[in-house]
């Protein structure tokens, strides 16, 4: 909550309902008219969600039981659960799932661990330095993904790239499996680090100084204070960042994979979302792609619920 | 953070003003830690900013010197910029992208404003369910909805049009949730007073709520604009031509006849970044505040 009216909000509200208290019993038509306004205000937004999020979700469920090549002229062929069976038997799927999980874990380094350290350090700095560091670390957040991919590919170029010249050892970053995986993670991390630092810094700013001051008075060391006071109070922010990383990492790496590696070399940098894209729009196997998408939807839903539960259990609320 | 600090040696009897003294640290250790901290932070900051610097540095070299790796480009030249101007219609691409991002962000702002107002000014049947419908969109991966949305766009005849990029993006759950939170902390008495005056809820929204939400609205619009500008997946799907928006135009430069056209690519990327950097430099405080708020949901 960062609104300008937080203090006022804390005041007790006399009555939550704004619907005017009906004096006498109005006619049903009038009551309907009175109930209408909120729905009218919601109509554009709900309409958009219905058409562009929930209708396609339902359509994808339907599509997953058909075989269809995306051409409007060819009929959809019902195949029952075949798409799902094929999916689970496909080694590509497990490979991509494993890679997605590994890349997400590696990304957590850039979206949780490193931002925490940076935010703690910068918050200890007084004066202009703090703003300068944070502005510089934030700048990559603003770079469009394709521009980021372009400049990194240029820097990682094996014959004349800045990175290989710097380390004095030519590494073919994009075309060897290991280095390509590292490159995708580091470039995505570079895009996200500044945002995560900002979020953690905001979380830090929301922690009351009195807790740490009290701990210091009790002669706790800096490290002890950080470990036992600051980090627990910060944990809701950190769990939030982890959740964002898990839910978004597949999408965030997509532009990089699409422009830099196309999932290669030897499908070392593919992930579940890139696989879906390939199945749907390169192999034109719409039903298959839909069934895979739904499977991932359910899986991510489970992971997200688990993380929310975890955060409820782990977090300490500052009351 | 140095692990050695876990053992706080000397008892502190110093003045309570300096926290470091309380933890029993000597001046030299504080100084050392500060120096190490600054060193690491400076290195990290430089690593973050270097690719951006390198992009502009390369783009400003003379086209035949693109492979030069001297830290400072000299002599400066706009050759790469004129080159990229000739190869792809970069001016029109940037204009297109600007129009798309502006329309998307304005649309999301308007739609979000109305929805957030409905959630705060009334209590109504189905409120929680409808609210959850917005939160739920976070869970639906884009890749699940892309196929059905693609076929719908095809039937509407919107494939390969900028409208096809804009229309499906007009509602943003982020916008609704953020604005609802800001409106919830809006003083209720003001709303009630306006209602007493006999104003319609529509006029209350525009004459009372919106003028008081100017700061969050500005901040949110910046985030929405930057998000729309940087969106890649959906435009790539809908617009299968390189001469549409800047991200797709740049993608075309990756595959040249003799490998990527680095000079042109860096100049084009530099141009694609400029509007966003401009907004950032002009409105820095708002941008940072906006991203923080969007992160804190």
Coordinates of C-alpha atoms in Angstrom, one line a residue:
Chain A
X1 CA 0.0 0.0 0.0
X2 CA 1.7 3.1 -1.2
X3 CA -1.3 5.4 -1.7
X4 CA -1.3 9.0 -0.6
X5 CA -4.3 8.4 1.6
X6 CA -3.1 5.5 3.7
X7 CA -3.5 7.3 7.0
X8 CA -7.0 8.3 6.2
X9 CA -7.8 4.8 5.1
X10 CA -6.9 3.5 8.5
X11 CA -9.8 5.4 10.0
X12 CA -12.8 3.3 10.7
X13 CA -15.5 3.5 8.1
X14 CA -19.0 4.1 9.3
X15 CA -20.7 2.0 6.7
X16 CA -19.2 0.0 3.9
X17 CA -22.3 0.0 1.7
X18 CA -22.8 2.9 -0.6
X19 CA -26.0 1.6 -2.0
X20 CA -28.4 4.1 -0.5
X21 CA -30.5 2.6 2.2
X22 CA -33.9 2.1 0.5
X23 CA -36.6 4.0 2.3
X24 CA -39.7 2.2 1.3
X25 CA -39.9 -0.9 -0.8
X26 CA -39.1 0.2 -4.4
X27 CA -40.5 -1.6 -7.3
X28 CA -38.5 -4.5 -8.7
X29 CA -37.7 -2.5 -11.9
X30 CA -36.3 0.3 -9.8
X31 CA -34.3 -2.0 -7.7
X32 CA -32.8 -3.6 -10.8
X33 CA -31.9 -0.2 -12.1
X34 CA -30.2 0.6 -8.9
X35 CA -28.2 -2.5 -8.9
X36 CA -27.1 -2.0 -12.4
X37 CA -24.3 0.8 -12.3
X38 CA -21.4 -1.3 -11.0
X39 CA -22.0 -3.9 -13.6
X40 CA -22.1 -1.2 -16.3
X41 CA -18.8 0.2 -15.1
X42 CA -17.3 -3.3 -15.1
X43 CA -18.6 -4.2 -18.5
X44 CA -15.7 -3.1 -20.7
X45 CA -13.1 -4.8 -18.5
X46 CA -15.1 -8.0 -18.0
X47 CA -16.0 -8.0 -21.6
X48 CA -12.3 -8.0 -22.6
X49 CA -11.4 -10.7 -20.1
X50 CA -14.3 -12.9 -21.3
X51 CA -13.4 -12.5 -25.0
X52 CA -9.6 -12.5 -24.8
X53 CA -8.8 -14.7 -21.7
X54 CA -11.6 -16.9 -20.6
X55 CA -13.3 -17.7 -23.9
X56 CA -9.9 -18.8 -25.3
X57 CA -9.2 -20.8 -22.2
X58 CA -12.4 -22.7 -22.8
X59 CA -11.7 -23.0 -26.5
X60 CA -8.3 -24.4 -25.7
X61 CA -9.9 -27.1 -23.5
X62 CA -12.2 -27.9 -26.4
X63 CA -9.4 -27.8 -29.0
X64 CA -7.2 -30.2 -27.0
X65 CA -9.5 -33.0 -27.9
X66 CA -9.2 -32.4 -31.6
X67 CA -6.5 -32.7 -34.2
X68 CA -6.4 -29.6 -36.3
X69 CA -3.7 -27.9 -38.5
X70 CA -4.9 -24.3 -38.0
X71 CA -6.2 -24.0 -41.6
X72 CA -9.7 -22.7 -41.6
X73 CA -10.6 -24.9 -44.6
X74 CA -9.7 -28.2 -43.0
X75 CA -12.1 -29.7 -40.5
X76 CA -11.2 -30.4 -36.9
X77 CA -10.9 -34.1 -36.3
X78 CA -12.0 -35.4 -32.9
X79 CA -9.2 -37.6 -31.3
X80 CA -10.4 -37.9 -27.7
X81 CA -7.5 -38.0 -25.3
X82 CA -4.9 -38.8 -27.9
X83 CA -3.2 -35.5 -27.7
X84 CA -2.6 -35.9 -24.0
X85 CA -1.4 -39.4 -24.4
X86 CA 1.1 -38.4 -27.2
X87 CA 2.2 -35.5 -25.0
X88 CA 3.0 -37.6 -22.0
X89 CA 4.9 -40.0 -24.1
X90 CA 7.0 -37.3 -25.7
X91 CA 10.6 -37.1 -24.5
X92 CA 10.7 -33.4 -25.7
X93 CA 8.2 -32.5 -23.1
X94 CA 10.1 -33.8 -20.1
X95 CA 13.3 -32.4 -21.5
X96 CA 11.7 -28.9 -21.8
X97 CA 10.1 -29.2 -18.4
X98 CA 13.4 -30.0 -16.8
X99 CA 15.1 -27.2 -18.6
X100 CA 12.4 -24.7 -17.6
X101 CA 12.7 -25.7 -14.0
X102 CA 16.5 -25.5 -14.1
X103 CA 16.4 -22.1 -15.8
X104 CA 13.8 -20.8 -13.3
X105 CA 16.0 -21.9 -10.4
X106 CA 19.0 -20.2 -12.0
X107 CA 17.0 -17.0 -12.5
X108 CA 16.1 -16.9 -8.9
X109 CA 19.7 -15.9 -8.3
X110 CA 19.0 -12.7 -10.2
X111 CA 15.5 -12.0 -9.0
X112 CA 15.8 -12.9 -5.3
X113 CA 19.3 -13.6 -4.0
X114 CA 21.3 -10.8 -5.7
X115 CA 18.6 -8.2 -5.4
X116 CA 18.4 -8.8 -1.7
X117 CA 22.2 -8.3 -1.3
X118 CA 22.2 -5.2 -3.5
X119 CA 19.2 -3.7 -1.8
X120 CA 20.7 -4.2 1.7
X121 CA 24.0 -2.7 0.6
X122 CA 22.5 0.3 -1.2
X123 CA 20.1 1.0 1.6
X124 CA 23.1 1.3 4.0
X125 CA 24.6 4.0 1.7
X126 CA 23.6 7.5 2.4
X127 CA 23.6 10.4 -0.2
X128 CA 23.7 10.4 -3.9
X129 CA 25.6 7.1 -4.3
X130 CA 22.5 5.1 -3.6
X131 CA 20.4 6.7 -6.3
X132 CA 23.2 6.4 -8.8
X133 CA 23.8 2.7 -8.2
X134 CA 20.1 2.0 -8.3
X135 CA 19.5 4.0 -11.5
X136 CA 22.3 2.2 -13.3
X137 CA 21.1 -1.2 -12.2
X138 CA 17.6 -0.3 -13.2
X139 CA 18.4 0.9 -16.7
X140 CA 18.3 -2.6 -18.4
X141 CA 14.7 -3.0 -17.3
X142 CA 13.8 -0.4 -19.9
X143 CA 15.6 -2.0 -22.8
X144 CA 13.2 -3.7 -25.2
X145 CA 13.8 -7.5 -25.3
X146 CA 14.9 -7.6 -29.0
X147 CA 17.3 -4.7 -28.5
X148 CA 18.7 -6.5 -25.5
X149 CA 19.1 -9.7 -27.5
X150 CA 20.8 -7.7 -30.3
X151 CA 23.4 -6.1 -28.1
X152 CA 24.1 -9.2 -26.2
X153 CA 24.5 -11.3 -29.3
X154 CA 26.9 -8.6 -30.5
X155 CA 28.9 -8.7 -27.3
X156 CA 29.0 -12.5 -27.2
X157 CA 30.0 -12.8 -30.9
X158 CA 32.9 -15.4 -30.9
X159 CA 35.1 -13.5 -33.4
X160 CA 34.7 -9.9 -32.4
X161 CA 32.5 -9.7 -29.3
X162 CA 33.5 -7.6 -26.4
X163 CA 33.0 -10.4 -23.8
X164 CA 35.4 -12.9 -25.5
X165 CA 38.0 -10.1 -26.0
X166 CA 37.6 -9.3 -22.3
X167 CA 38.2 -12.8 -21.1
X168 CA 40.7 -13.4 -23.8
X169 CA 39.4 -16.8 -24.6
X170 CA 37.0 -17.4 -27.5
X171 CA 33.8 -19.1 -26.4
X172 CA 31.0 -19.7 -28.9
X173 CA 28.3 -18.6 -26.5
X174 CA 25.2 -19.0 -28.7
X175 CA 26.1 -22.2 -30.4
X176 CA 27.3 -24.4 -27.6
X177 CA 24.8 -25.9 -25.2
X178 CA 26.3 -25.0 -21.8
X179 CA 27.4 -21.4 -22.7
X180 CA 24.1 -20.8 -24.5
X181 CA 22.1 -21.8 -21.4
X182 CA 24.3 -19.5 -19.2
X183 CA 23.8 -16.7 -21.7
X184 CA 20.0 -17.0 -21.7
X185 CA 19.9 -16.9 -17.9
X186 CA 22.4 -14.1 -17.6
X187 CA 20.7 -11.9 -20.2
X188 CA 17.2 -12.5 -18.7
X189 CA 18.7 -11.8 -15.2
X190 CA 20.2 -8.6 -16.6
X191 CA 16.7 -7.5 -17.7
X192 CA 15.1 -8.3 -14.4
X193 CA 17.7 -7.4 -11.7
X194 CA 16.8 -3.7 -11.6
X195 CA 13.2 -4.4 -11.1
X196 CA 13.8 -6.9 -8.3
X197 CA 16.2 -4.5 -6.6
X198 CA 13.5 -1.8 -6.6
X199 CA 10.9 -4.2 -5.2
X200 CA 13.2 -5.4 -2.4
X201 CA 14.3 -1.8 -1.6
X202 CA 10.7 -0.8 -1.3
X203 CA 10.1 -3.7 1.0
X204 CA 13.1 -2.7 3.1
X205 CA 11.8 0.9 3.3
X206 CA 8.6 -0.5 4.6
X207 CA 10.3 -2.1 7.6
X208 CA 10.2 -0.1 10.7
X209 CA 13.7 1.1 11.8
X210 CA 12.9 0.6 15.4
X211 CA 13.2 -3.2 15.1
X212 CA 16.8 -3.0 13.9
X213 CA 17.7 -0.2 16.2
X214 CA 16.4 -2.3 19.1
X215 CA 18.4 -5.3 18.0
X216 CA 21.5 -3.2 17.8
X217 CA 20.9 -1.9 21.3
X218 CA 20.8 -5.5 22.4
X219 CA 24.3 -5.8 20.8
X220 CA 23.2 -7.9 17.9
X221 CA 25.8 -7.8 15.2
X222 CA 24.9 -6.4 11.8
X223 CA 24.7 -9.9 10.3
X224 CA 22.6 -11.1 13.2
X225 CA 20.2 -8.2 12.7
X226 CA 19.9 -8.8 9.0
X227 CA 19.5 -12.6 9.4
X228 CA 17.0 -12.6 12.3
X229 CA 15.1 -9.3 11.9
X230 CA 15.3 -7.9 8.4
X231 CA 15.1 -11.0 6.3
X232 CA 12.1 -12.5 8.1
X233 CA 10.3 -9.2 7.8
X234 CA 11.3 -9.0 4.1
X235 CA 10.1 -12.6 3.4
X236 CA 6.7 -11.6 1.9
X237 CA 8.5 -9.5 -0.7
X238 CA 11.0 -12.3 -1.5
X239 CA 8.3 -14.9 -1.9
X240 CA 6.4 -12.5 -4.1
X241 CA 9.5 -12.2 -6.3
X242 CA 10.0 -15.9 -6.4
X243 CA 6.3 -16.4 -7.4
X244 CA 6.7 -13.8 -10.2
X245 CA 9.9 -15.5 -11.4
X246 CA 8.2 -19.0 -11.5
X247 CA 5.2 -17.7 -13.3
X248 CA 6.9 -15.4 -15.7
X249 CA 10.3 -16.9 -16.5
X250 CA 9.1 -18.9 -19.5
X251 CA 7.6 -15.8 -21.0
X252 CA 10.5 -13.6 -20.1
X253 CA 13.0 -15.8 -21.8
X254 CA 10.9 -16.2 -24.9
X255 CA 12.1 -13.2 -27.0
X256 CA 15.7 -14.1 -26.2
X257 CA 15.3 -17.7 -27.2
X258 CA 13.4 -16.7 -30.3
X259 CA 15.9 -14.2 -31.5
X260 CA 19.2 -15.8 -30.3
X261 CA 19.0 -19.5 -30.2
X262 CA 15.7 -20.7 -31.5
X263 CA 15.8 -23.3 -28.7
X264 CA 19.1 -24.7 -29.9
X265 CA 21.8 -25.8 -30.0
X266 CA 20.4 -29.3 -29.9
X267 CA 17.4 -28.0 -28.0
X268 CA 19.6 -27.0 -25.0
X269 CA 17.8 -23.7 -24.5
X270 CA 14.2 -24.5 -25.2
X271 CA 11.5 -24.2 -22.6
X272 CA 7.9 -25.2 -22.3
X273 CA 6.6 -22.0 -23.8
X274 CA 9.0 -22.1 -26.7
X275 CA 7.9 -25.7 -27.3
X276 CA 4.2 -24.6 -27.3
X277 CA 5.0 -21.9 -29.9
X278 CA 6.8 -24.4 -32.1
X279 CA 4.0 -27.0 -31.9
X280 CA 1.3 -24.4 -32.5
X281 CA 2.8 -22.1 -35.1
X282 CA 5.6 -24.1 -36.7
X283 CA 4.3 -27.6 -36.8
X284 CA 0.7 -26.3 -37.0
X285 CA -0.5 -29.0 -34.5
X286 CA -3.1 -26.8 -32.8
X287 CA -4.9 -29.5 -30.8
X288 CA -1.6 -30.9 -29.5
X289 CA -0.3 -27.4 -28.6
X290 CA -3.6 -26.6 -26.8
X291 CA -3.4 -29.8 -24.7
X292 CA 0.2 -29.1 -23.7
X293 CA -0.7 -25.5 -22.8
X294 CA -3.5 -26.7 -20.5
X295 CA -1.2 -29.1 -18.9
X296 CA 1.3 -26.3 -18.1
X297 CA -1.6 -24.1 -17.0
X298 CA -2.6 -26.7 -14.4
X299 CA 1.1 -27.3 -13.4
X300 CA 1.8 -23.6 -12.9
X301 CA -1.4 -23.2 -11.0
X302 CA -0.3 -25.9 -8.6
X303 CA 3.2 -24.4 -8.1
X304 CA 1.7 -20.9 -7.6
X305 CA -0.8 -22.2 -5.0
X306 CA 2.0 -24.0 -3.3
X307 CA 4.1 -20.9 -3.2
X308 CA 1.3 -18.7 -1.8
X309 CA 0.6 -21.3 0.9
X310 CA 4.3 -21.4 1.7
X311 CA 4.4 -17.6 1.9
X312 CA 1.4 -17.6 4.3
X313 CA 3.2 -20.1 6.5
X314 CA 6.7 -18.5 6.3
X315 CA 6.0 -14.8 6.5
X316 CA 6.0 -12.8 9.6
X317 CA 3.6 -9.9 9.6
X318 CA 4.7 -6.6 11.0
X319 CA 1.8 -5.7 13.1
Chain B
X1 CA 28.2 -9.3 3.9
X2 CA 31.3 -10.5 5.7
X3 CA 30.7 -13.6 7.7
X4 CA 33.3 -12.6 10.2
X5 CA 30.8 -10.1 11.6
X6 CA 28.7 -12.8 13.2
X7 CA 30.9 -12.5 16.3
X8 CA 30.5 -9.0 17.7
X9 CA 33.5 -8.6 19.8
X10 CA 33.8 -5.5 21.9
X11 CA 30.9 -4.4 24.1
X12 CA 29.5 -1.1 23.1
X13 CA 29.4 1.8 25.4
X14 CA 29.5 4.5 22.8
X15 CA 27.0 7.1 21.9
X16 CA 23.7 5.6 20.7
X17 CA 23.8 7.9 17.7
X18 CA 26.0 5.8 15.5
X19 CA 24.5 2.3 15.0
X20 CA 27.8 0.8 13.9
X21 CA 29.3 1.8 17.3
X22 CA 26.6 0.1 19.1
X23 CA 27.4 -3.2 17.3
X24 CA 30.9 -2.7 18.6
X25 CA 32.7 -2.2 15.4
X26 CA 35.9 -0.3 15.0
X27 CA 36.2 2.5 12.5
X28 CA 38.6 0.6 10.3
X29 CA 36.2 -2.3 9.9
X30 CA 33.3 0.0 9.0
X31 CA 35.5 1.7 6.5
X32 CA 36.6 -1.6 5.0
X33 CA 33.1 -2.9 4.7
X34 CA 32.0 0.4 3.1
X35 CA 34.8 0.2 0.6
X36 CA 34.1 -3.4 -0.3
X37 CA 30.4 -2.6 -0.6
X38 CA 31.0 0.3 -2.9
X39 CA 33.5 -1.7 -5.0
X40 CA 31.0 -4.6 -5.6
X41 CA 28.1 -2.2 -6.2
X42 CA 30.1 -0.1 -8.6
X43 CA 31.3 -3.2 -10.5
X44 CA 27.7 -4.5 -10.7
X45 CA 26.3 -1.2 -11.8
X46 CA 28.9 -0.9 -14.6
X47 CA 28.2 -4.5 -15.7
X48 CA 24.5 -3.6 -15.9
X49 CA 25.0 -0.4 -17.8
X50 CA 27.8 -1.6 -20.1
X51 CA 25.7 -3.4 -22.7
X52 CA 23.7 -0.2 -23.1
X53 CA 26.8 1.8 -23.4
X54 CA 28.3 -0.7 -25.9
X55 CA 25.2 -0.5 -28.0
X56 CA 25.5 3.2 -28.4
X57 CA 29.3 3.1 -28.7
X58 CA 29.1 0.6 -31.5
X59 CA 26.3 2.4 -33.3
X60 CA 28.4 5.6 -33.3
X61 CA 31.5 4.1 -34.8
X62 CA 32.1 4.5 -38.5
X63 CA 30.5 1.6 -40.3
X64 CA 33.8 0.2 -41.5
X65 CA 35.1 0.3 -37.9
X66 CA 32.3 -1.5 -36.2
X67 CA 34.6 -4.4 -35.2
X68 CA 36.9 -2.0 -33.4
X69 CA 36.7 -2.7 -29.7
X70 CA 38.3 0.5 -28.4
X71 CA 36.3 1.6 -25.4
X72 CA 35.5 5.0 -26.8
X73 CA 34.2 5.3 -30.4
X74 CA 36.4 7.7 -32.3
X75 CA 35.9 9.4 -34.7
X76 CA 32.2 9.6 -34.1
X77 CA 29.9 8.9 -37.1
X78 CA 26.2 8.6 -37.8
X79 CA 26.9 6.3 -40.7
X80 CA 25.2 3.4 -39.0
X81 CA 22.1 5.5 -38.4
X82 CA 21.8 6.6 -42.0
X83 CA 22.4 3.0 -43.0
X84 CA 19.6 1.6 -40.8
X85 CA 17.4 4.4 -42.0
X86 CA 17.9 3.2 -45.6
X87 CA 17.5 -0.6 -44.8
X88 CA 14.4 -0.6 -42.7
X89 CA 11.7 2.1 -42.4
X90 CA 12.8 2.7 -38.8
X91 CA 11.0 6.1 -38.5
X92 CA 7.7 4.6 -39.4
X93 CA 8.3 1.5 -37.2
X94 CA 8.9 3.7 -34.2
X95 CA 5.8 5.8 -35.0
X96 CA 3.8 2.6 -35.3
X97 CA 5.1 1.2 -32.0
X98 CA 4.5 4.5 -30.3
X99 CA 0.9 4.6 -31.6
X100 CA 0.3 1.0 -30.5
X101 CA 1.8 1.4 -27.1
X102 CA -0.1 4.7 -26.5
X103 CA -3.4 3.3 -27.6
X104 CA -2.9 0.1 -25.5
X105 CA -1.9 2.1 -22.4
X106 CA -4.7 4.6 -22.7
X107 CA -7.2 1.8 -23.3
X108 CA -6.0 -0.2 -20.3
X109 CA -6.1 3.0 -18.2
X110 CA -9.7 3.8 -19.1
X111 CA -11.0 0.2 -18.8
X112 CA -9.1 -0.2 -15.6
X113 CA -10.4 3.0 -14.1
X114 CA -14.0 2.1 -14.7
X115 CA -13.6 -1.4 -13.3
X116 CA -11.7 -0.2 -10.3
X117 CA -14.4 2.4 -9.6
X118 CA -17.1 -0.2 -9.8
X119 CA -15.2 -2.3 -7.2
X120 CA -14.7 0.5 -4.7
X121 CA -17.9 2.6 -5.0
X122 CA -20.4 -0.3 -4.7
X123 CA -21.0 -3.5 -3.0
X124 CA -22.7 -5.8 -5.4
X125 CA -23.6 -9.5 -6.0
X126 CA -20.7 -11.4 -7.5
X127 CA -18.1 -8.8 -6.5
X128 CA -15.6 -11.3 -5.1
X129 CA -16.0 -13.7 -8.0
X130 CA -15.5 -10.9 -10.6
X131 CA -12.5 -9.6 -8.7
X132 CA -11.0 -13.1 -8.7
X133 CA -11.6 -13.2 -12.5
X134 CA -9.0 -10.4 -12.8
X135 CA -6.5 -12.0 -10.4
X136 CA -7.0 -15.3 -12.3
X137 CA -5.7 -13.8 -15.5
X138 CA -2.2 -13.9 -14.0
X139 CA -2.4 -17.7 -14.0
X140 CA -3.6 -18.2 -17.5
X141 CA -0.4 -18.4 -19.6
X142 CA -0.4 -16.4 -22.8
X143 CA 0.5 -19.5 -24.7
X144 CA -2.8 -21.2 -23.8
X145 CA -4.9 -18.5 -25.2
X146 CA -2.8 -17.6 -28.2
X147 CA -4.3 -20.2 -30.6
X148 CA -8.0 -19.4 -30.0
X149 CA -7.2 -15.7 -30.0
X150 CA -5.3 -16.0 -33.2
X151 CA -8.2 -17.8 -34.9
X152 CA -10.6 -15.2 -33.6
X153 CA -8.4 -12.4 -35.0
X154 CA -8.4 -14.2 -38.3
X155 CA -12.2 -14.4 -38.4
X156 CA -12.4 -10.7 -37.5
X157 CA -10.0 -9.9 -40.3
X158 CA -7.5 -8.3 -37.9
X159 CA -4.5 -10.4 -38.5
X160 CA -1.6 -8.3 -39.8
X161 CA -3.1 -5.1 -38.6
X162 CA -2.1 -2.9 -35.7
X163 CA -5.6 -3.1 -34.4
X164 CA -5.1 -6.8 -34.0
X165 CA -2.2 -6.1 -31.6
X166 CA -4.2 -3.5 -29.7
X167 CA -7.7 -4.9 -29.2
X168 CA -6.8 -8.1 -27.3
X169 CA -4.7 -6.1 -24.9
X170 CA -7.2 -3.5 -23.8
X171 CA -7.8 -4.9 -20.3
X172 CA -4.9 -5.2 -17.9
X173 CA -5.5 -7.0 -14.6
X174 CA -2.5 -5.0 -13.2
X175 CA -4.2 -1.7 -14.0
X176 CA -7.5 -2.8 -12.4
X177 CA -5.8 -4.2 -9.2
X178 CA -3.5 -1.2 -8.7
X179 CA -6.2 1.4 -9.3
X180 CA -8.6 -0.4 -7.0
X181 CA -6.1 -0.3 -4.3
X182 CA -5.5 3.4 -4.7
X183 CA -9.3 4.1 -4.8
X184 CA -9.8 1.9 -1.7
X185 CA -7.6 4.3 0.2
X186 CA -9.6 7.3 -1.1
X187 CA -11.4 9.2 1.6
X188 CA -15.0 7.9 1.6
X189 CA -16.4 11.1 3.0
X190 CA -15.5 12.9 -0.2
X191 CA -17.5 10.4 -2.3
X192 CA -20.4 10.5 0.1
X193 CA -20.4 14.3 0.1
X194 CA -20.4 14.4 -3.7
X195 CA -23.3 11.9 -3.7
X196 CA -25.2 14.1 -1.2
X197 CA -24.8 16.9 -3.7
X198 CA -26.8 14.8 -6.1
X199 CA -24.0 14.1 -8.5
X200 CA -24.2 11.0 -10.7
X201 CA -21.7 8.3 -10.1
X202 CA -20.3 9.0 -13.5
X203 CA -19.6 12.6 -12.8
X204 CA -18.2 11.7 -9.3
X205 CA -15.6 9.5 -11.1
X206 CA -14.4 12.3 -13.3
X207 CA -14.7 15.3 -11.1
X208 CA -13.8 13.9 -7.7
X209 CA -11.9 10.6 -8.0
X210 CA -9.8 11.1 -11.1
X211 CA -8.4 14.5 -10.2
X212 CA -7.3 13.1 -6.8
X213 CA -5.7 10.0 -8.4
X214 CA -3.5 12.0 -10.8
X215 CA -0.1 10.7 -9.4
X216 CA -1.0 7.0 -9.4
X217 CA -2.6 7.4 -12.8
X218 CA 0.5 9.0 -14.3
X219 CA 2.7 6.4 -12.7
X220 CA 0.5 3.5 -13.9
X221 CA 0.3 4.9 -17.4
X222 CA 4.1 5.0 -17.6
X223 CA 4.4 1.3 -16.6
X224 CA 1.6 0.3 -19.0
X225 CA 3.3 2.2 -21.8
X226 CA 6.7 0.7 -21.3
X227 CA 5.1 -2.8 -21.0
X228 CA 3.3 -2.3 -24.3
X229 CA 6.4 -0.9 -26.0
X230 CA 8.4 -3.9 -24.9
X231 CA 5.8 -6.5 -25.7
X232 CA 7.2 -9.0 -28.2
X233 CA 5.2 -12.2 -28.3
X234 CA 1.8 -11.0 -29.4
X235 CA 3.0 -8.5 -32.1
X236 CA 5.3 -11.2 -33.4
X237 CA 2.3 -13.5 -33.8
X238 CA -0.2 -11.1 -35.2
X239 CA 2.1 -9.0 -37.5
X240 CA 4.0 -11.4 -39.6
X241 CA 5.7 -8.6 -41.5
X242 CA 9.0 -6.9 -40.6
X243 CA 7.7 -3.4 -41.5
X244 CA 5.2 -3.1 -38.6
X245 CA 6.6 -2.4 -35.2
X246 CA 10.2 -1.7 -34.2
X247 CA 10.9 -5.0 -32.4
X248 CA 9.9 -7.0 -35.5
X249 CA 11.9 -4.7 -37.8
X250 CA 15.0 -5.2 -35.7
X251 CA 14.5 -9.0 -35.8
X252 CA 14.9 -8.8 -39.5
X253 CA 18.4 -7.3 -39.1
X254 CA 19.7 -10.4 -37.3
X255 CA 19.8 -12.4 -40.4
X256 CA 21.9 -10.6 -43.0
X257 CA 23.5 -12.0 -46.1
X258 CA 27.0 -11.9 -44.5
X259 CA 25.9 -12.5 -40.9
X260 CA 24.2 -10.0 -38.7
X261 CA 24.5 -6.3 -39.7
X262 CA 26.0 -5.2 -36.3
X263 CA 26.3 -1.5 -37.0
X264 CA 22.7 -1.3 -38.3
X265 CA 21.4 -3.5 -35.5
X266 CA 23.0 -1.4 -32.8
X267 CA 21.8 1.8 -34.4
X268 CA 18.3 0.4 -34.7
X269 CA 18.3 -0.9 -31.2
X270 CA 19.6 2.4 -29.9
X271 CA 16.8 4.2 -31.6
X272 CA 14.2 1.7 -30.3
X273 CA 15.4 2.4 -26.8
X274 CA 15.4 6.1 -27.1
X275 CA 11.7 6.9 -26.5
X276 CA 11.7 4.8 -23.3
X277 CA 15.0 6.3 -22.0
X278 CA 13.6 9.7 -22.8
X279 CA 10.5 9.0 -20.7
X280 CA 12.7 7.6 -17.9
X281 CA 15.0 10.6 -17.8
X282 CA 12.2 13.1 -17.9
X283 CA 10.0 11.3 -15.3
X284 CA 12.6 9.3 -13.4
X285 CA 11.0 9.6 -10.0
X286 CA 7.5 8.7 -11.3
X287 CA 8.9 5.7 -13.3
X288 CA 10.7 4.3 -10.3
X289 CA 7.7 4.8 -8.0
X290 CA 5.4 3.2 -10.6
X291 CA 7.5 0.1 -11.0
X292 CA 7.8 -0.3 -7.2
X293 CA 4.0 0.0 -6.9
X294 CA 3.4 -2.4 -9.7
X295 CA 5.8 -4.9 -8.0
X296 CA 4.0 -4.5 -4.7
X297 CA 0.7 -5.3 -6.4

